[in-house]
PDB file of C-alpha atoms in Angstrom:
ATOM      1  CA  MET A   1     120.220 -48.205  10.828  1.00 46.00           C
ATOM      2  CA  GLU A   2     120.928 -45.979   7.959  1.00 44.00           C
ATOM      3  CA  LYS A   3     119.086 -43.079   9.625  1.00 45.00           C
ATOM      4  CA  HIS A   4     120.896 -43.603  12.838  1.00 48.00           C
ATOM      5  CA  GLY A   5     124.204 -43.530  11.192  1.00 51.00           C
ATOM      6  CA  SER A   6     123.453 -40.277   9.409  1.00 52.00           C
ATOM      7  CA  GLY A   7     122.491 -38.667  12.747  1.00 51.00           C
ATOM      8  CA  ASN A   8     125.907 -39.756  14.217  1.00 54.00           C
ATOM      9  CA  LEU A   9     127.647 -38.315  11.102  1.00 60.00           C
ATOM     10  CA  GLN A  10     125.832 -35.010  11.471  1.00 57.00           C
ATOM     11  CA  GLN A  11     126.906 -34.773  15.200  1.00 52.00           C
ATOM     12  CA  TRP A  12     130.648 -35.257  14.349  1.00 55.00           C
ATOM     13  CA  GLU A  13     130.240 -32.751  11.459  1.00 60.00           C
ATOM     14  CA  ALA A  14     128.827 -30.169  13.888  1.00 56.00           C
ATOM     15  CA  ILE A  15     131.551 -30.469  16.517  1.00 54.00           C
ATOM     16  CA  LEU A  16     134.202 -30.564  13.793  1.00 59.00           C
ATOM     17  CA  ARG A  17     132.873 -27.275  12.437  1.00 59.00           C
ATOM     18  CA  TRP A  18     133.171 -25.758  15.785  1.00 54.00           C
ATOM     19  CA  HIS A  19     136.712 -26.867  16.368  1.00 54.00           C
ATOM     20  CA  GLN A  20     137.631 -25.618  12.934  1.00 57.00           C
ATOM     21  CA  HIS A  21     135.985 -22.300  13.758  1.00 54.00           C
ATOM     22  CA  TYR A  22     138.132 -22.127  16.901  1.00 50.00           C
ATOM     23  CA  GLU A  23     141.200 -23.154  14.996  1.00 50.00           C
ATOM     24  CA  VAL A  24     142.057 -26.177  17.327  1.00 50.00           C
ATOM     25  CA  ASP A  25     143.162 -29.553  16.429  1.00 48.00           C
ATOM     26  CA  ASP A  26     142.066 -31.780  19.418  1.00 47.00           C
ATOM     27  CA  ILE A  27     138.743 -32.836  20.734  1.00 49.00           C
ATOM     28  CA  LEU A  28     138.188 -32.227  24.430  1.00 48.00           C
ATOM     29  CA  SER A  29     135.429 -34.871  25.032  1.00 47.00           C
ATOM     30  CA  THR A  30     134.549 -38.129  23.387  1.00 42.00           C
ATOM     31  CA  HIS A  31     130.799 -37.563  24.178  1.00 45.00           C
ATOM     32  CA  VAL A  32     129.644 -35.541  21.172  1.00 41.00           C
ATOM     33  CA  GLN A  33     126.275 -33.697  21.045  1.00 42.00           C
ATOM     34  CA  ASP A  34     124.759 -31.770  18.235  1.00 43.00           C
ATOM     35  CA  PHE A  35     124.923 -28.385  20.044  1.00 36.00           C
ATOM     36  CA  MET A  36     123.553 -26.544  16.966  1.00 38.00           C
ATOM     37  CA  GLN A  37     120.188 -28.007  17.513  1.00 43.00           C
ATOM     38  CA  PRO A  38     117.943 -27.791  20.724  1.00 43.00           C
ATOM     39  CA  PRO A  39     117.112 -31.253  22.234  1.00 42.00           C
ATOM     40  CA  ALA A  40     114.076 -32.819  20.749  1.00 46.00           C
ATOM     41  CA  THR A  41     112.433 -33.105  24.300  1.00 44.00           C
ATOM     42  CA  PRO A  42     113.343 -30.206  26.721  1.00 41.00           C
ATOM     43  CA  ILE A  43     115.381 -31.538  29.631  1.00 37.00           C
ATOM     44  CA  GLN A  44     113.599 -30.716  33.002  1.00 42.00           C
ATOM     45  CA  VAL A  45     116.155 -29.817  35.598  1.00 36.00           C
ATOM     46  CA  PRO A  46     115.356 -31.626  38.767  1.00 37.00           C
ATOM     47  CA  GLN A  47     114.181 -29.915  41.898  1.00 40.00           C
ATOM     48  CA  VAL A  48     116.835 -29.736  44.604  1.00 36.00           C
ATOM     49  CA  ASN A  49     115.885 -30.454  48.050  1.00 38.00           C
ATOM     50  CA  ARG A  50     118.502 -28.266  49.797  1.00 37.00           C
ATOM     51  CA  GLU A  51     116.391 -25.421  51.235  1.00 41.00           C
ATOM     52  CA  HIS A  52     119.252 -22.961  51.216  1.00 40.00           C
ATOM     53  CA  LYS A  53     119.363 -23.155  47.379  1.00 43.00           C
ATOM     54  CA  GLN A  54     115.668 -23.337  46.448  1.00 40.00           C
ATOM     55  CA  ASP A  55     113.157 -20.678  47.031  1.00 43.00           C
ATOM     56  CA  SER A  56     111.052 -19.402  44.051  1.00 39.00           C
ATOM     57  CA  PRO A  57     110.698 -15.682  43.760  1.00 41.00           C
ATOM     58  CA  PRO A  58     107.126 -14.479  44.747  1.00 37.00           C
ATOM     59  CA  SER A  59     104.644 -13.319  42.079  1.00 36.00           C
ATOM     60  CA  ASN A  60     104.809  -9.783  43.730  1.00 39.00           C
ATOM     61  CA  PRO A  61     108.220  -9.167  45.206  1.00 35.00           C
ATOM     62  CA  GLU A  62     107.458  -5.573  46.278  1.00 39.00           C
ATOM     63  CA  GLN A  63     104.647  -6.659  48.329  1.00 39.00           C
ATOM     64  CA  ASP A  64     106.545  -9.585  49.848  1.00 37.00           C
ATOM     65  CA  ILE A  65     109.436  -7.300  50.793  1.00 36.00           C
ATOM     66  CA  LYS A  66     107.090  -4.865  52.388  1.00 39.00           C
ATOM     67  CA  THR A  67     105.563  -7.489  54.638  1.00 36.00           C
ATOM     68  CA  GLN A  68     109.008  -9.055  55.433  1.00 37.00           C
ATOM     69  CA  PRO A  69     111.349  -6.085  55.843  1.00 34.00           C
ATOM     70  CA  SER A  70     113.899  -8.265  57.778  1.00 38.00           C
ATOM     71  CA  LYS A  71     114.662  -9.987  54.499  1.00 39.00           C
ATOM     72  CA  LEU A  72     116.144  -6.750  53.036  1.00 55.00           C
ATOM     73  CA  ASN A  73     119.407  -7.695  54.848  1.00 88.00           C
ATOM     74  CA  LEU A  74     121.729  -9.426  52.635  1.00 92.00           C
ATOM     75  CA  ARG A  75     122.983 -11.790  55.232  1.00 88.00           C
ATOM     76  CA  ALA A  76     119.445 -12.944  55.827  1.00 91.00           C
ATOM     77  CA  CYS A  77     119.297 -14.229  52.168  1.00 95.00           C
ATOM     78  CA  ASP A  78     119.659 -17.992  52.819  1.00 94.00           C
ATOM     79  CA  SER A  79     118.382 -19.125  49.318  1.00 96.00           C
ATOM     80  CA  LEU A  80     118.584 -18.097  45.727  1.00 97.00           C
ATOM     81  CA  GLY A  81     114.955 -16.875  45.599  1.00 97.00           C
ATOM     82  CA  ALA A  82     115.610 -14.655  48.605  1.00 96.00           C
ATOM     83  CA  LEU A  83     118.683 -13.307  47.032  1.00 97.00           C
ATOM     84  CA  ALA A  84     116.814 -12.582  43.845  1.00 97.00           C
ATOM     85  CA  ARG A  85     114.140 -10.677  45.803  1.00 95.00           C
ATOM     86  CA  TYR A  86     116.879  -8.662  47.636  1.00 96.00           C
ATOM     87  CA  MET A  87     118.653  -7.815  44.368  1.00 96.00           C
ATOM     88  CA  GLU A  88     115.631  -6.819  42.628  1.00 95.00           C
ATOM     89  CA  GLN A  89     114.961  -4.160  45.309  1.00 93.00           C
ATOM     90  CA  ILE A  90     118.442  -2.670  45.247  1.00 94.00           C
ATOM     91  CA  PRO A  91     118.163   1.108  44.038  1.00 93.00           C
ATOM     92  CA  CYS A  92     119.718   1.189  40.589  1.00 93.00           C
ATOM     93  CA  GLY A  93     119.413   3.775  37.775  1.00 92.00           C
ATOM     94  CA  LEU A  94     119.058   0.960  35.265  1.00 95.00           C
ATOM     95  CA  LYS A  95     115.633   0.051  36.772  1.00 93.00           C
ATOM     96  CA  HIS A  96     112.882   1.585  34.644  1.00 90.00           C
ATOM     97  CA  PRO A  97     109.655   0.328  32.760  1.00 90.00           C
ATOM     98  CA  GLY A  98     110.599  -1.943  29.958  1.00 89.00           C
ATOM     99  CA  ASN A  99     113.806  -3.067  31.666  1.00 95.00           C
ATOM    100  CA  ASN A 100     113.355  -6.537  33.175  1.00 96.00           C
ATOM    101  CA  PHE A 101     115.177  -8.047  36.062  1.00 97.00           C
ATOM    102  CA  VAL A 102     117.447 -10.932  34.937  1.00 98.00           C
ATOM    103  CA  PHE A 103     118.632 -13.300  37.620  1.00 98.00           C
ATOM    104  CA  ALA A 104     120.043 -16.596  36.535  1.00 98.00           C
ATOM    105  CA  ASP A 105     119.665 -19.799  34.353  1.00 98.00           C
ATOM    106  CA  GLY A 106     120.797 -23.363  34.497  1.00 98.00           C
ATOM    107  CA  HIS A 107     121.232 -25.837  37.387  1.00 98.00           C
ATOM    108  CA  PRO A 108     121.369 -24.425  40.839  1.00 97.00           C
ATOM    109  CA  ASP A 109     123.798 -27.224  42.024  1.00 97.00           C
ATOM    110  CA  ALA A 110     126.143 -27.133  38.977  1.00 98.00           C
ATOM    111  CA  ASP A 111     129.936 -27.319  39.717  1.00 97.00           C
ATOM    112  CA  LEU A 112     130.481 -24.654  37.250  1.00 98.00           C
ATOM    113  CA  MET A 113     129.120 -21.075  37.608  1.00 98.00           C
ATOM    114  CA  VAL A 114     129.531 -18.745  34.640  1.00 99.00           C
ATOM    115  CA  ILE A 115     129.320 -15.085  35.698  1.00 99.00           C
ATOM    116  CA  GLY A 116     128.991 -12.499  32.720  1.00 98.00           C
ATOM    117  CA  GLU A 117     128.677  -8.651  32.883  1.00 97.00           C
ATOM    118  CA  ALA A 118     125.042  -7.616  32.296  1.00 97.00           C
ATOM    119  CA  PRO A 119     122.069  -8.644  30.207  1.00 96.00           C
ATOM    120  CA  GLY A 120     121.613  -7.448  26.618  1.00 95.00           C
ATOM    121  CA  GLU A 121     118.452  -6.780  24.589  1.00 94.00           C
ATOM    122  CA  GLN A 122     117.537 -10.302  24.083  1.00 94.00           C
ATOM    123  CA  GLU A 123     118.217 -11.314  27.637  1.00 96.00           C
ATOM    124  CA  ASN A 124     115.996  -8.553  28.677  1.00 96.00           C
ATOM    125  CA  ARG A 125     113.068  -9.779  26.664  1.00 95.00           C
ATOM    126  CA  GLU A 126     113.434 -13.427  27.715  1.00 96.00           C
ATOM    127  CA  GLN A 127     114.567 -12.570  31.377  1.00 96.00           C
ATOM    128  CA  LYS A 128     117.343 -15.198  31.159  1.00 97.00           C
ATOM    129  CA  PRO A 129     121.103 -14.573  30.937  1.00 98.00           C
ATOM    130  CA  PHE A 130     123.062 -15.349  27.665  1.00 97.00           C
ATOM    131  CA  VAL A 131     120.266 -16.245  25.231  1.00 94.00           C
ATOM    132  CA  GLY A 132     121.213 -14.111  22.197  1.00 90.00           C
ATOM    133  CA  ARG A 133     124.112 -14.676  19.815  1.00 93.00           C
ATOM    134  CA  SER A 134     126.440 -14.404  22.657  1.00 94.00           C
ATOM    135  CA  GLY A 135     124.354 -17.115  24.435  1.00 96.00           C
ATOM    136  CA  LEU A 136     124.435 -19.484  21.488  1.00 96.00           C
ATOM    137  CA  LEU A 137     128.306 -19.149  21.295  1.00 97.00           C
ATOM    138  CA  LEU A 138     128.605 -19.678  25.029  1.00 97.00           C
ATOM    139  CA  ASP A 139     126.383 -22.860  24.757  1.00 97.00           C
ATOM    140  CA  GLN A 140     128.765 -24.152  21.986  1.00 96.00           C
ATOM    141  CA  MET A 141     131.791 -23.408  24.073  1.00 96.00           C
ATOM    142  CA  LEU A 142     130.380 -25.243  26.986  1.00 97.00           C
ATOM    143  CA  ALA A 143     129.333 -28.122  24.769  1.00 97.00           C
ATOM    144  CA  ALA A 144     132.921 -28.547  23.703  1.00 95.00           C
ATOM    145  CA  ILE A 145     133.903 -29.446  27.298  1.00 96.00           C
ATOM    146  CA  GLY A 146     130.753 -31.697  27.825  1.00 96.00           C
ATOM    147  CA  LEU A 147     128.642 -29.126  29.793  1.00 98.00           C
ATOM    148  CA  SER A 148     125.255 -27.716  29.366  1.00 97.00           C
ATOM    149  CA  ARG A 149     122.947 -25.357  31.178  1.00 97.00           C
ATOM    150  CA  HIS A 150     120.075 -27.940  30.403  1.00 97.00           C
ATOM    151  CA  GLU A 151     122.019 -30.931  31.867  1.00 96.00           C
ATOM    152  CA  PRO A 152     120.370 -32.384  34.871  1.00 97.00           C
ATOM    153  CA  ASP A 153     123.631 -33.965  36.321  1.00 97.00           C
ATOM    154  CA  PRO A 154     125.385 -31.230  38.527  1.00 96.00           C
ATOM    155  CA  LYS A 155     128.784 -32.451  37.335  1.00 96.00           C
ATOM    156  CA  LYS A 156     127.846 -31.771  33.668  1.00 96.00           C
ATOM    157  CA  ALA A 157     125.608 -28.837  34.224  1.00 98.00           C
ATOM    158  CA  VAL A 158     126.190 -25.071  34.349  1.00 98.00           C
ATOM    159  CA  TYR A 159     124.690 -22.274  36.400  1.00 99.00           C
ATOM    160  CA  ILE A 160     124.763 -18.803  34.605  1.00 99.00           C
ATOM    161  CA  THR A 161     124.314 -15.256  35.938  1.00 99.00           C
ATOM    162  CA  ASN A 162     125.619 -11.866  35.463  1.00 98.00           C
ATOM    163  CA  VAL A 163     127.127  -9.131  37.871  1.00 98.00           C
ATOM    164  CA  VAL A 164     124.458  -6.597  37.135  1.00 98.00           C
ATOM    165  CA  PRO A 165     120.989  -7.971  36.670  1.00 98.00           C
ATOM    166  CA  TRP A 166     119.616  -5.113  34.522  1.00 97.00           C
ATOM    167  CA  ARG A 167     120.362  -4.178  31.060  1.00 96.00           C
ATOM    168  CA  PRO A 168     122.460  -0.986  30.498  1.00 95.00           C
ATOM    169  CA  PRO A 169     121.236   1.308  27.767  1.00 93.00           C
ATOM    170  CA  GLY A 170     122.562   0.380  24.287  1.00 91.00           C
ATOM    171  CA  ASN A 171     123.918  -2.885  25.588  1.00 89.00           C
ATOM    172  CA  ARG A 172     127.021  -1.024  26.743  1.00 93.00           C
ATOM    173  CA  LYS A 173     129.283  -2.453  29.501  1.00 93.00           C
ATOM    174  CA  PRO A 174     128.108  -1.772  33.006  1.00 95.00           C
ATOM    175  CA  SER A 175     129.885   1.118  34.717  1.00 95.00           C
ATOM    176  CA  THR A 176     132.016   0.782  37.868  1.00 95.00           C
ATOM    177  CA  VAL A 177     129.289   2.397  39.818  1.00 96.00           C
ATOM    178  CA  GLU A 178     126.715  -0.244  38.639  1.00 96.00           C
ATOM    179  CA  THR A 179     128.991  -3.199  39.245  1.00 97.00           C
ATOM    180  CA  GLU A 180     129.906  -1.816  42.786  1.00 96.00           C
ATOM    181  CA  LEU A 181     126.064  -1.667  43.588  1.00 95.00           C
ATOM    182  CA  PHE A 182     125.888  -5.513  43.096  1.00 97.00           C
ATOM    183  CA  ARG A 183     129.406  -6.585  44.246  1.00 96.00           C
ATOM    184  CA  GLU A 184     128.300  -7.978  47.680  1.00 95.00           C
ATOM    185  CA  SER A 185     125.211  -9.476  46.217  1.00 96.00           C
ATOM    186  CA  VAL A 186     127.414 -11.443  43.585  1.00 97.00           C
ATOM    187  CA  PHE A 187     129.649 -12.644  46.484  1.00 96.00           C
ATOM    188  CA  ARG A 188     126.450 -13.815  48.383  1.00 96.00           C
ATOM    189  CA  HIS A 189     125.243 -15.490  45.067  1.00 97.00           C
ATOM    190  CA  ILE A 190     128.429 -17.475  44.756  1.00 97.00           C
ATOM    191  CA  ALA A 191     128.272 -18.516  48.476  1.00 96.00           C
ATOM    192  CA  LEU A 192     124.658 -19.779  47.988  1.00 96.00           C
ATOM    193  CA  GLN A 193     125.274 -21.608  44.714  1.00 97.00           C
ATOM    194  CA  SER A 194     128.644 -22.975  46.031  1.00 96.00           C
ATOM    195  CA  PRO A 195     130.284 -23.934  42.646  1.00 97.00           C
ATOM    196  CA  LYS A 196     133.557 -25.717  42.281  1.00 96.00           C
ATOM    197  CA  CYS A 197     134.765 -23.400  39.623  1.00 97.00           C
ATOM    198  CA  ILE A 198     133.750 -19.950  38.289  1.00 98.00           C
ATOM    199  CA  LEU A 199     134.159 -18.817  34.685  1.00 98.00           C
ATOM    200  CA  ALA A 200     134.337 -14.958  34.826  1.00 98.00           C
ATOM    201  CA  MET A 201     133.349 -13.711  31.255  1.00 98.00           C
ATOM    202  CA  GLY A 202     134.416 -10.305  30.373  1.00 97.00           C
ATOM    203  CA  GLY A 203     136.452  -7.560  31.963  1.00 96.00           C
ATOM    204  CA  SER A 204     133.598  -6.266  34.300  1.00 96.00           C
ATOM    205  CA  ALA A 205     133.096  -9.760  35.792  1.00 97.00           C
ATOM    206  CA  ALA A 206     136.737 -10.407  36.095  1.00 97.00           C
ATOM    207  CA  THR A 207     137.374  -7.046  37.831  1.00 96.00           C
ATOM    208  CA  VAL A 208     134.807  -7.666  40.427  1.00 96.00           C
ATOM    209  CA  LEU A 209     135.669 -11.277  41.176  1.00 96.00           C
ATOM    210  CA  LEU A 210     139.520 -10.864  41.136  1.00 95.00           C
ATOM    211  CA  ASN A 211     139.638  -7.258  42.610  1.00 93.00           C
ATOM    212  CA  GLU A 212     141.896  -6.169  39.876  1.00 91.00           C
ATOM    213  CA  SER A 213     141.581  -3.619  37.026  1.00 84.00           C
ATOM    214  CA  THR A 214     144.570  -4.623  34.792  1.00 87.00           C
ATOM    215  CA  GLY A 215     142.207  -5.650  31.900  1.00 90.00           C
ATOM    216  CA  ILE A 216     140.915  -8.905  30.739  1.00 95.00           C
ATOM    217  CA  THR A 217     143.894  -9.749  28.452  1.00 94.00           C
ATOM    218  CA  ARG A 218     145.999  -9.815  31.519  1.00 94.00           C
ATOM    219  CA  LEU A 219     143.582 -11.376  33.907  1.00 95.00           C
ATOM    220  CA  ARG A 220     142.378 -14.139  31.699  1.00 96.00           C
ATOM    221  CA  GLY A 221     143.634 -17.824  31.616  1.00 93.00           C
ATOM    222  CA  ASN A 222     144.978 -18.353  35.046  1.00 93.00           C
ATOM    223  CA  LEU A 223     143.275 -20.341  37.836  1.00 96.00           C
ATOM    224  CA  ARG A 224     143.055 -18.240  40.974  1.00 95.00           C
ATOM    225  CA  MET A 225     141.776 -19.468  44.413  1.00 95.00           C
ATOM    226  CA  MET A 226     139.269 -16.942  45.752  1.00 94.00           C
ATOM    227  CA  GLN A 227     137.010 -16.724  48.823  1.00 91.00           C
ATOM    228  CA  PHE A 228     133.541 -15.216  48.544  1.00 90.00           C
ATOM    229  CA  ASP A 229     131.449 -14.800  51.621  1.00 84.00           C
ATOM    230  CA  GLY A 230     133.172 -17.805  53.269  1.00 84.00           C
ATOM    231  CA  HIS A 231     133.154 -19.964  50.157  1.00 89.00           C
ATOM    232  CA  HIS A 232     136.469 -20.988  48.650  1.00 92.00           C
ATOM    233  CA  VAL A 233     136.464 -21.510  44.742  1.00 95.00           C
ATOM    234  CA  GLY A 234     138.711 -21.510  41.701  1.00 96.00           C
ATOM    235  CA  VAL A 235     138.124 -18.552  39.396  1.00 97.00           C
ATOM    236  CA  ILE A 236     139.156 -18.454  35.716  1.00 98.00           C
ATOM    237  CA  ALA A 237     138.699 -15.250  33.758  1.00 97.00           C
ATOM    238  CA  THR A 238     138.089 -15.277  29.986  1.00 98.00           C
ATOM    239  CA  PHE A 239     136.794 -13.103  27.210  1.00 98.00           C
ATOM    240  CA  HIS A 240     133.016 -12.434  26.965  1.00 97.00           C
ATOM    241  CA  PRO A 241     131.290 -14.285  24.061  1.00 97.00           C
ATOM    242  CA  ALA A 242     130.236 -10.942  22.642  1.00 95.00           C
ATOM    243  CA  TYR A 243     133.856  -9.942  22.499  1.00 96.00           C
ATOM    244  CA  LEU A 244     134.719 -13.088  20.645  1.00 97.00           C
ATOM    245  CA  LEU A 245     131.983 -12.445  18.075  1.00 96.00           C
ATOM    246  CA  ARG A 246     133.680  -9.193  17.229  1.00 96.00           C
ATOM    247  CA  ASN A 247     137.340 -10.458  17.616  1.00 96.00           C
ATOM    248  CA  PRO A 248     137.439 -13.917  16.330  1.00 94.00           C
ATOM    249  CA  LEU A 249     141.245 -14.077  16.591  1.00 95.00           C
ATOM    250  CA  ALA A 250     140.805 -14.334  20.385  1.00 96.00           C
ATOM    251  CA  LYS A 251     138.971 -17.596  20.213  1.00 95.00           C
ATOM    252  CA  ARG A 252     141.975 -19.576  20.362  1.00 95.00           C
ATOM    253  CA  GLU A 253     142.846 -18.105  23.731  1.00 96.00           C
ATOM    254  CA  ALA A 254     139.203 -18.600  24.955  1.00 97.00           C
ATOM    255  CA  TYR A 255     139.608 -22.282  23.989  1.00 95.00           C
ATOM    256  CA  ALA A 256     142.711 -22.491  26.159  1.00 96.00           C
ATOM    257  CA  ASP A 257     140.632 -21.020  28.982  1.00 97.00           C
ATOM    258  CA  LEU A 258     137.953 -23.701  28.525  1.00 97.00           C
ATOM    259  CA  ARG A 259     140.643 -26.357  28.871  1.00 96.00           C
ATOM    260  CA  THR A 260     141.914 -24.891  32.026  1.00 96.00           C
ATOM    261  CA  THR A 261     138.312 -24.748  33.371  1.00 97.00           C
ATOM    262  CA  GLN A 262     137.746 -28.481  32.424  1.00 96.00           C
ATOM    263  CA  LYS A 263     140.941 -29.549  34.072  1.00 96.00           C
ATOM    264  CA  HIS A 264     140.000 -27.880  37.322  1.00 96.00           C
ATOM    265  CA  LEU A 265     136.556 -29.348  37.312  1.00 96.00           C
ATOM    266  CA  ALA A 266     138.004 -32.750  36.839  1.00 94.00           C
ATOM    267  CA  THR A 267     140.262 -32.447  39.852  1.00 88.00           C
ATOM    268  CA  ASP A 268     139.234 -33.837  43.355  1.00 69.00           C
ATOM    269  CA  ASN A 269     141.312 -31.329  45.197  1.00 56.00           C
ATOM    270  CA  THR A 270     139.566 -29.533  47.982  1.00 48.00           C
ATOM    271  CA  ILE A 271     140.338 -25.768  48.198  1.00 46.00           C
ATOM    272  CA  ALA A 272     141.981 -24.912  51.389  1.00 43.00           C
ATOM    273  CA  PRO A 273     141.051 -21.717  53.284  1.00 40.00           C
TER     274      PRO A 273
END
């Protein structure tokens, strides 16, 4: 009993530290997890039976594409795996030896889709989006509203990707030319994953998704109803975690954006065309 009580106390201390770090004075969720530590037993994300969402990339994508040229057509991509193969073959100056293709992470049926800008050095090594310092901060932010990329329940899970799947040199922001190369693929990605809400993290992601270039400080915070390749979804733009690490004063605004996201996910409203 004493050991169990100590664990609960550590959980509350962890989430309290996070709220103090963000300079907020209320708790979004009564369900508290120790987001500073990984789970003792890794949670296995369940396999989804819907064929249009599940299709593992082949071991040799180039050979597969050569034998199935019709699948080079974006509209023919009817699964996430097919889309990954398609995107990996898009001619891009960022493709070179040592630069890995980074597609997505999390639950493919999650209600929330997080779209960042491009992979960084750590993401390039692990071939997963948001796994470095920015990824740790993102996981903490999501935990504050009861969500996790490791959660098996789609209502509590997150699906994470980037606009550009290749790391730009020096971890710089992707250029307009680079984001334009993948714009239509991102829209197809959204349609295939079919989220209820999108959290666009960073100016590049917000510009692509909202089709505006007024800057993230003006675009952030508001829920906008958008349509991507026939799928209607609410989009909320916010600061990229990397920006928050450099500018901690912006964390209060990011927290407000999380609350907007949480409220939209909690609604039962269907987005009208």
